[in-house]
mmCIF file of C-alpha atoms in Angstrom:
data_model
loop_
_atom_site.group_PDB
_atom_site.id
_atom_site.type_symbol
_atom_site.label_atom_id
_atom_site.label_comp_id
_atom_site.label_asym_id
_atom_site.label_seq_id
_atom_site.Cartn_x
_atom_site.Cartn_y
_atom_site.Cartn_z
ATOM 1 C CA ILE A 150 5.531 4.204 -3.726
ATOM 2 C CA SER A 151 4.852 7.933 -4.081
ATOM 3 C CA PHE A 152 3.135 9.713 -6.955
ATOM 4 C CA PRO A 153 3.493 13.484 -7.419
ATOM 5 C CA LYS A 154 0.492 15.775 -7.412
ATOM 6 C CA GLN A 155 0.419 19.470 -8.164
ATOM 7 C CA THR A 156 -1.077 21.503 -5.317
ATOM 8 C CA ALA A 157 -0.799 24.989 -6.867
ATOM 9 C CA GLY A 158 0.149 26.450 -10.243
ATOM 10 C CA SER A 159 2.223 29.349 -11.513
ATOM 11 C CA ALA A 160 0.615 32.766 -11.976
ATOM 12 C CA ALA A 161 0.775 34.946 -15.090
ATOM 13 C CA SER A 162 1.145 38.743 -14.805
ATOM 14 C CA TRP A 163 0.104 41.496 -17.180
ATOM 15 C CA ILE A 164 2.902 43.921 -18.107
ATOM 16 C CA ALA A 165 2.094 47.657 -18.122
ATOM 17 C CA SER A 166 4.269 48.650 -21.123
ATOM 18 C CA GLU A 167 6.639 47.297 -23.761
ATOM 19 C CA ASN A 168 9.678 48.038 -21.596
ATOM 20 C CA PRO A 169 8.494 48.082 -17.947
ATOM 21 C CA GLY A 170 11.977 48.372 -16.441
ATOM 22 C CA SER A 171 11.377 45.607 -13.916
ATOM 23 C CA ASP A 172 11.170 41.839 -13.979
ATOM 24 C CA VAL A 173 7.864 40.050 -13.996
ATOM 25 C CA ALA A 174 6.945 38.654 -10.573
ATOM 26 C CA GLU A 175 8.121 35.112 -10.016
ATOM 27 C CA SER A 176 5.692 32.366 -9.138
ATOM 28 C CA ASP A 177 6.352 28.669 -8.775
ATOM 29 C CA ALA A 178 4.168 25.625 -9.120
ATOM 30 C CA THR A 179 4.042 23.656 -5.884
ATOM 31 C CA PHE A 180 3.863 19.890 -5.579
ATOM 32 C CA GLY A 181 2.916 17.291 -3.020
ATOM 33 C CA SER A 182 2.707 13.518 -3.191
ATOM 34 C CA VAL A 183 0.280 10.679 -2.649
ATOM 35 C CA SER A 184 1.658 7.363 -1.438
ATOM 36 C CA LEU A 185 0.703 3.713 -1.830
ATOM 37 C CA SER A 186 1.943 1.170 0.711
ATOM 38 C CA PRO A 187 1.284 -2.603 0.476
ATOM 39 C CA LYS A 188 -1.681 -3.992 2.400
ATOM 40 C CA THR A 189 -2.268 -7.739 2.456
ATOM 41 C CA LEU A 190 -5.456 -9.268 1.058
ATOM 42 C CA GLN A 191 -6.110 -13.021 1.255
ATOM 43 C CA ALA A 192 -8.846 -15.575 0.628
ATOM 44 C CA THR A 193 -8.880 -19.327 1.091
ATOM 45 C CA THR A 194 -11.081 -22.191 -0.062
ATOM 46 C CA ALA A 195 -10.918 -25.951 -0.569
ATOM 47 C CA PHE A 196 -12.221 -28.534 -3.014
ATOM 48 C CA SER A 197 -12.414 -32.309 -2.941
ATOM 49 C CA ARG A 198 -9.935 -34.679 -4.498
ATOM 50 C CA GLN A 199 -12.896 -36.449 -6.040
ATOM 51 C CA LEU A 200 -13.819 -33.302 -7.951
ATOM 52 C CA GLN A 201 -10.270 -33.076 -9.267
ATOM 53 C CA ILE A 202 -10.107 -36.734 -10.286
ATOM 54 C CA LEU A 203 -13.496 -36.900 -12.006
ATOM 55 C CA GLY A 204 -12.570 -34.004 -14.276
ATOM 56 C CA VAL A 205 -16.185 -33.309 -15.225
ATOM 57 C CA VAL A 206 -15.488 -29.608 -14.720
ATOM 58 C CA ASP A 207 -12.247 -27.637 -14.829
ATOM 59 C CA ALA A 208 -11.871 -27.286 -11.054
ATOM 60 C CA GLU A 209 -8.638 -25.292 -11.288
ATOM 61 C CA THR A 210 -10.142 -22.607 -13.518
ATOM 62 C CA ILE A 211 -13.247 -22.326 -11.353
ATOM 63 C CA ILE A 212 -11.203 -21.906 -8.167
ATOM 64 C CA ARG A 213 -8.789 -19.400 -9.749
ATOM 65 C CA ASN A 214 -11.626 -17.284 -11.141
ATOM 66 C CA ASP A 215 -13.507 -17.395 -7.849
ATOM 67 C CA LEU A 216 -10.500 -16.193 -5.830
ATOM 68 C CA ALA A 217 -9.663 -13.507 -8.400
ATOM 69 C CA GLN A 218 -13.237 -12.230 -8.222
ATOM 70 C CA ALA A 219 -13.092 -12.172 -4.411
ATOM 71 C CA HIS A 220 -10.003 -9.952 -4.560
ATOM 72 C CA ALA A 221 -11.497 -7.651 -7.202
ATOM 73 C CA LEU A 222 -14.685 -7.198 -5.167
ATOM 74 C CA ALA A 223 -12.648 -6.420 -2.046
ATOM 75 C CA TRP A 224 -10.688 -3.739 -3.953
ATOM 76 C CA ASP A 225 -13.887 -2.121 -5.229
ATOM 77 C CA ARG A 226 -15.529 -2.170 -1.825
ATOM 78 C CA ALA A 227 -12.477 -0.609 -0.189
ATOM 79 C CA VAL A 228 -12.532 2.313 -2.666
ATOM 80 C CA PHE A 229 -15.911 3.299 -1.240
ATOM 81 C CA HIS A 230 -15.999 1.938 2.306
ATOM 82 C CA GLY A 231 -12.441 1.076 3.370
ATOM 83 C CA THR A 232 -12.111 1.847 7.073
ATOM 84 C CA GLY A 233 -8.394 2.647 7.240
ATOM 85 C CA SER A 234 -8.103 0.110 10.091
ATOM 86 C CA SER A 235 -7.614 -3.668 10.438
ATOM 87 C CA GLY A 236 -5.298 -3.590 7.424
ATOM 88 C CA GLN A 237 -7.804 -1.855 5.117
ATOM 89 C CA PRO A 238 -7.111 1.220 2.951
ATOM 90 C CA ASP A 239 -9.045 4.449 3.491
ATOM 91 C CA GLY A 240 -12.176 4.638 1.326
ATOM 92 C CA LEU A 241 -14.052 7.702 0.126
ATOM 93 C CA TYR A 242 -16.621 7.494 2.925
ATOM 94 C CA HIS A 243 -13.851 7.406 5.555
ATOM 95 C CA ILE A 244 -10.978 9.531 4.262
ATOM 96 C CA SER A 245 -10.911 13.197 5.271
ATOM 97 C CA GLY A 246 -11.065 16.069 2.792
ATOM 98 C CA THR A 247 -13.732 14.798 0.399
ATOM 99 C CA ASN A 248 -16.692 17.015 -0.383
ATOM 100 C CA SER A 249 -19.969 16.037 1.259
ATOM 101 C CA LYS A 250 -23.649 16.721 0.571
ATOM 102 C CA ALA A 251 -26.350 16.046 3.171
ATOM 103 C CA MET A 252 -29.509 14.750 1.489
ATOM 104 C CA GLY A 253 -31.823 14.625 4.500
ATOM 105 C CA GLY A 254 -34.031 11.845 3.106
ATOM 106 C CA ALA A 255 -35.401 11.370 -0.409
ATOM 107 C CA VAL A 256 -32.997 12.565 -3.102
ATOM 108 C CA ALA A 257 -33.875 15.500 -5.367
ATOM 109 C CA PHE A 258 -32.297 16.309 -8.718
ATOM 110 C CA GLY A 259 -30.974 19.636 -7.453
ATOM 111 C CA GLU A 260 -29.104 17.937 -4.611
ATOM 112 C CA LEU A 261 -27.279 15.685 -7.065
ATOM 113 C CA ILE A 262 -26.306 18.704 -9.149
ATOM 114 C CA ASP A 263 -25.019 20.298 -5.928
ATOM 115 C CA MET A 264 -22.627 17.335 -5.630
ATOM 116 C CA VAL A 265 -21.280 18.041 -9.111
ATOM 117 C CA THR A 266 -20.975 21.725 -8.280
ATOM 118 C CA GLU A 267 -18.839 21.008 -5.209
ATOM 119 C CA CYS A 268 -16.262 19.256 -7.398
ATOM 120 C CA ALA A 269 -16.480 21.951 -10.084
ATOM 121 C CA ILE A 270 -15.722 24.653 -7.507
ATOM 122 C CA ASP A 271 -12.526 22.751 -6.674
ATOM 123 C CA ASN A 272 -11.457 22.631 -10.361
ATOM 124 C CA ALA A 273 -11.650 18.834 -10.265
ATOM 125 C CA MET A 274 -13.772 18.065 -13.314
ATOM 126 C CA LEU A 275 -11.126 17.244 -15.925
ATOM 127 C CA GLY A 276 -11.248 13.469 -16.224
ATOM 128 C CA THR A 277 -13.638 10.535 -16.116
ATOM 129 C CA THR A 278 -16.508 11.947 -14.071
ATOM 130 C CA GLY A 279 -19.674 10.188 -12.985
ATOM 131 C CA PHE A 280 -22.051 9.018 -10.260
ATOM 132 C CA ILE A 281 -22.102 5.657 -8.515
ATOM 133 C CA THR A 282 -24.822 4.404 -6.171
ATOM 134 C CA THR A 283 -26.840 1.354 -5.167
ATOM 135 C CA PRO A 284 -29.285 -0.489 -7.452
ATOM 136 C CA GLY A 285 -32.087 0.436 -5.053
ATOM 137 C CA MET A 286 -31.313 4.148 -5.276
ATOM 138 C CA ALA A 287 -30.843 3.926 -9.044
ATOM 139 C CA GLY A 288 -34.279 2.278 -9.341
ATOM 140 C CA LYS A 289 -35.842 5.064 -7.288
ATOM 141 C CA LEU A 290 -34.167 7.777 -9.383
ATOM 142 C CA ARG A 291 -35.376 6.091 -12.584
ATOM 143 C CA GLN A 292 -38.921 6.686 -11.326
ATOM 144 C CA THR A 293 -38.403 10.231 -10.015
ATOM 145 C CA LEU A 294 -38.845 13.323 -12.213
ATOM 146 C CA GLU A 295 -36.136 15.969 -12.419
ATOM 147 C CA PHE A 296 -38.748 18.711 -12.117
ATOM 148 C CA SER A 297 -42.480 18.725 -11.464
ATOM 149 C CA ALA A 298 -43.223 20.557 -14.725
ATOM 150 C CA ALA A 299 -44.914 18.636 -17.532
ATOM 151 C CA GLY A 300 -42.530 16.924 -19.900
ATOM 152 C CA SER A 301 -39.708 16.602 -17.370
ATOM 153 C CA GLY A 302 -37.493 13.542 -17.677
ATOM 154 C CA THR A 303 -36.520 11.203 -14.869
ATOM 155 C CA ILE A 304 -33.419 11.894 -12.784
ATOM 156 C CA TRP A 305 -31.750 8.648 -13.912
ATOM 157 C CA GLU A 306 -31.888 7.986 -17.642
ATOM 158 C CA GLY A 307 -30.713 4.745 -19.239
ATOM 159 C CA THR A 308 -29.791 1.387 -17.740
ATOM 160 C CA TYR A 309 -28.314 0.477 -14.368
ATOM 161 C CA GLU A 310 -24.988 -0.273 -16.061
ATOM 162 C CA LYS A 311 -24.926 2.738 -18.419
ATOM 163 C CA GLY A 312 -27.098 5.477 -16.999
ATOM 164 C CA THR A 313 -26.829 9.253 -16.863
ATOM 165 C CA ILE A 314 -27.706 11.886 -14.281
ATOM 166 C CA GLY A 315 -27.648 15.484 -15.434
ATOM 167 C CA GLY A 316 -25.507 14.525 -18.422
ATOM 168 C CA TYR A 317 -22.913 12.633 -16.351
ATOM 169 C CA ASN A 318 -22.361 8.882 -16.414
ATOM 170 C CA ALA A 319 -24.117 6.925 -13.665
ATOM 171 C CA LEU A 320 -23.556 3.334 -12.514
ATOM 172 C CA ALA A 321 -25.394 1.149 -10.008
ATOM 173 C CA THR A 322 -23.553 -1.513 -8.010
ATOM 174 C CA ASN A 323 -24.051 -3.544 -4.851
ATOM 175 C CA GLN A 324 -20.508 -2.565 -3.860
ATOM 176 C CA ILE A 325 -21.997 0.679 -2.516
ATOM 177 C CA SER A 326 -23.709 0.173 0.843
ATOM 178 C CA SER A 327 -27.486 0.496 1.188
ATOM 179 C CA VAL A 328 -27.405 0.135 4.991
ATOM 180 C CA MET A 329 -25.548 3.299 5.930
ATOM 181 C CA THR A 330 -25.868 5.743 8.792
ATOM 182 C CA GLY A 331 -24.050 8.916 7.810
ATOM 183 C CA SER A 332 -20.659 7.828 6.468
ATOM 184 C CA THR A 333 -20.592 4.408 8.137
ATOM 185 C CA THR A 334 -22.083 1.064 7.097
ATOM 186 C CA THR A 335 -23.753 0.350 10.414
ATOM 187 C CA GLY A 336 -27.048 -1.234 9.427
ATOM 188 C CA GLY A 337 -29.010 1.962 8.767
ATOM 189 C CA SER A 338 -31.411 2.707 5.909
ATOM 190 C CA GLU A 339 -29.353 5.247 3.973
ATOM 191 C CA HIS A 340 -27.881 4.594 0.524
ATOM 192 C CA GLY A 341 -24.419 5.649 -0.568
ATOM 193 C CA ILE A 342 -24.011 8.008 -3.535
ATOM 194 C CA ILE A 343 -20.665 9.303 -4.781
ATOM 195 C CA PHE A 344 -19.855 11.692 -7.614
ATOM 196 C CA GLY A 345 -16.280 12.130 -8.652
ATOM 197 C CA ASN A 346 -13.439 12.283 -11.122
ATOM 198 C CA TRP A 347 -12.477 8.614 -11.100
ATOM 199 C CA ASP A 348 -9.135 9.245 -12.807
ATOM 200 C CA CYS A 349 -8.009 10.477 -9.371
ATOM 201 C CA CYS A 350 -8.520 7.040 -7.817
ATOM 202 C CA LEU A 351 -5.323 4.961 -7.677
ATOM 203 C CA ILE A 352 -5.346 1.184 -7.098
ATOM 204 C CA GLY A 353 -1.832 -0.202 -6.824
ATOM 205 C CA THR A 354 -0.784 -3.860 -6.722
ATOM 206 C CA PHE A 355 2.598 -4.981 -5.428
ATOM 207 C CA GLY A 356 4.643 -8.012 -6.451
ATOM 208 C CA PRO A 357 3.311 -10.488 -9.007
ATOM 209 C CA GLY A 358 -0.308 -9.498 -8.377
ATOM 210 C CA LEU A 359 -2.471 -12.417 -7.303
ATOM 211 C CA GLU A 360 -0.586 -15.448 -5.975
ATOM 212 C CA ILE A 361 -2.290 -18.847 -5.642
ATOM 213 C CA ILE A 362 -0.848 -21.259 -3.065
ATOM 214 C CA VAL A 363 -2.014 -24.892 -3.194
ATOM 215 C CA ASP A 364 -1.701 -27.073 -0.093
ATOM 216 C CA PRO A 365 -2.643 -30.757 -0.670
ATOM 217 C CA TYR A 366 -1.602 -31.798 2.848
ATOM 218 C CA ARG A 367 -3.379 -29.758 5.550
ATOM 219 C CA LEU A 368 -6.822 -31.234 4.803
ATOM 220 C CA LYS A 369 -5.584 -34.628 3.601
ATOM 221 C CA LYS A 370 -7.635 -36.511 6.234
ATOM 222 C CA GLN A 371 -10.756 -34.944 4.744
ATOM 223 C CA ALA A 372 -9.715 -35.749 1.151
ATOM 224 C CA MET A 373 -9.666 -32.007 0.429
ATOM 225 C CA ILE A 374 -7.157 -29.696 -1.247
ATOM 226 C CA GLU A 375 -6.755 -26.227 0.250
ATOM 227 C CA VAL A 376 -6.175 -23.231 -2.032
ATOM 228 C CA THR A 377 -5.205 -19.813 -0.669
ATOM 229 C CA SER A 378 -4.792 -16.524 -2.517
ATOM 230 C CA PHE A 379 -2.371 -13.791 -1.548
ATOM 231 C CA GLY A 380 -1.988 -10.271 -2.861
ATOM 232 C CA MET A 381 -0.718 -6.875 -1.714
ATOM 233 C CA THR A 382 -2.722 -3.832 -2.725
ATOM 234 C CA ASP A 383 -3.340 -0.236 -1.709
ATOM 235 C CA ILE A 384 -5.834 2.450 -2.680
ATOM 236 C CA ALA A 385 -5.281 6.198 -2.653
ATOM 237 C CA PHE A 386 -6.783 9.352 -4.163
ATOM 238 C CA ARG A 387 -4.654 11.869 -5.997
ATOM 239 C CA HIS A 388 -7.099 14.701 -5.185
ATOM 240 C CA VAL A 389 -9.752 13.981 -2.554
ATOM 241 C CA VAL A 390 -11.641 17.180 -3.493
ATOM 242 C CA ALA A 391 -12.369 15.535 -6.849
ATOM 243 C CA PHE A 392 -15.082 13.514 -5.050
ATOM 244 C CA CYS A 393 -18.339 14.348 -3.299
ATOM 245 C CA LYS A 394 -20.169 11.843 -1.099
ATOM 246 C CA ALA A 395 -23.842 11.982 -0.170
ATOM 247 C CA THR A 396 -25.027 11.346 3.382
ATOM 248 C CA GLY A 397 -28.546 10.763 4.661
ATOM 249 C CA ALA A 398 -29.911 9.588 1.272
ATOM 250 C CA THR A 399 -32.983 7.348 1.600
ATOM 251 C CA LEU A 400 -35.531 5.943 -0.823
ATOM 252 C CA ALA A 401 -38.455 7.787 0.774
#
């Protein structure tokens, strides 16, 4: 499935007089496209027949909610850290073309504003803009002053769920890696930080969405019922320059 995106706009021209004697120069808007193609996501679990028969808890609802949450978490994680291989979509830390800001250690307020500036230079600020990072980094920024002058506020104001940095929304989540090395999640000590226009992030689901397949036979000799989820999803970014990722960001 392809979605159009405008890559350049028309140009307006000033006319020298009321009757210039020549046509205004033509200019055309140009368009490209961003595509979503189905990628398979599955999870499987099992529960005992005894649990089903006793009926003390609603086993079906618990299992359905658990599998749905597993899929939702996988989607979120792929937005940030999808590898583009092994069936995964490309995430912001892997896809080419995104803006990048090297932090070189502890994060300063000015470096975060530089991330915003990178997106502003690319005319990518019209939409739902904001920062997202790890709870550990958010906690550090809540204790770090914007400037050393007396009366300065902290870099992160507000809660982990509804914070602000430099006037922009900020959110902390464990879906962002805190064990990064550069742009990869390889067991390092760096924390991910992304600023962007999140309206440019597309998450597409194909077919009926989340399918639940119940198999009461495969584990019958263990008195268990197997439940497997199946869904097809893809993630894409309408304008990759609408995002800026931080690299090398540490707590100290």
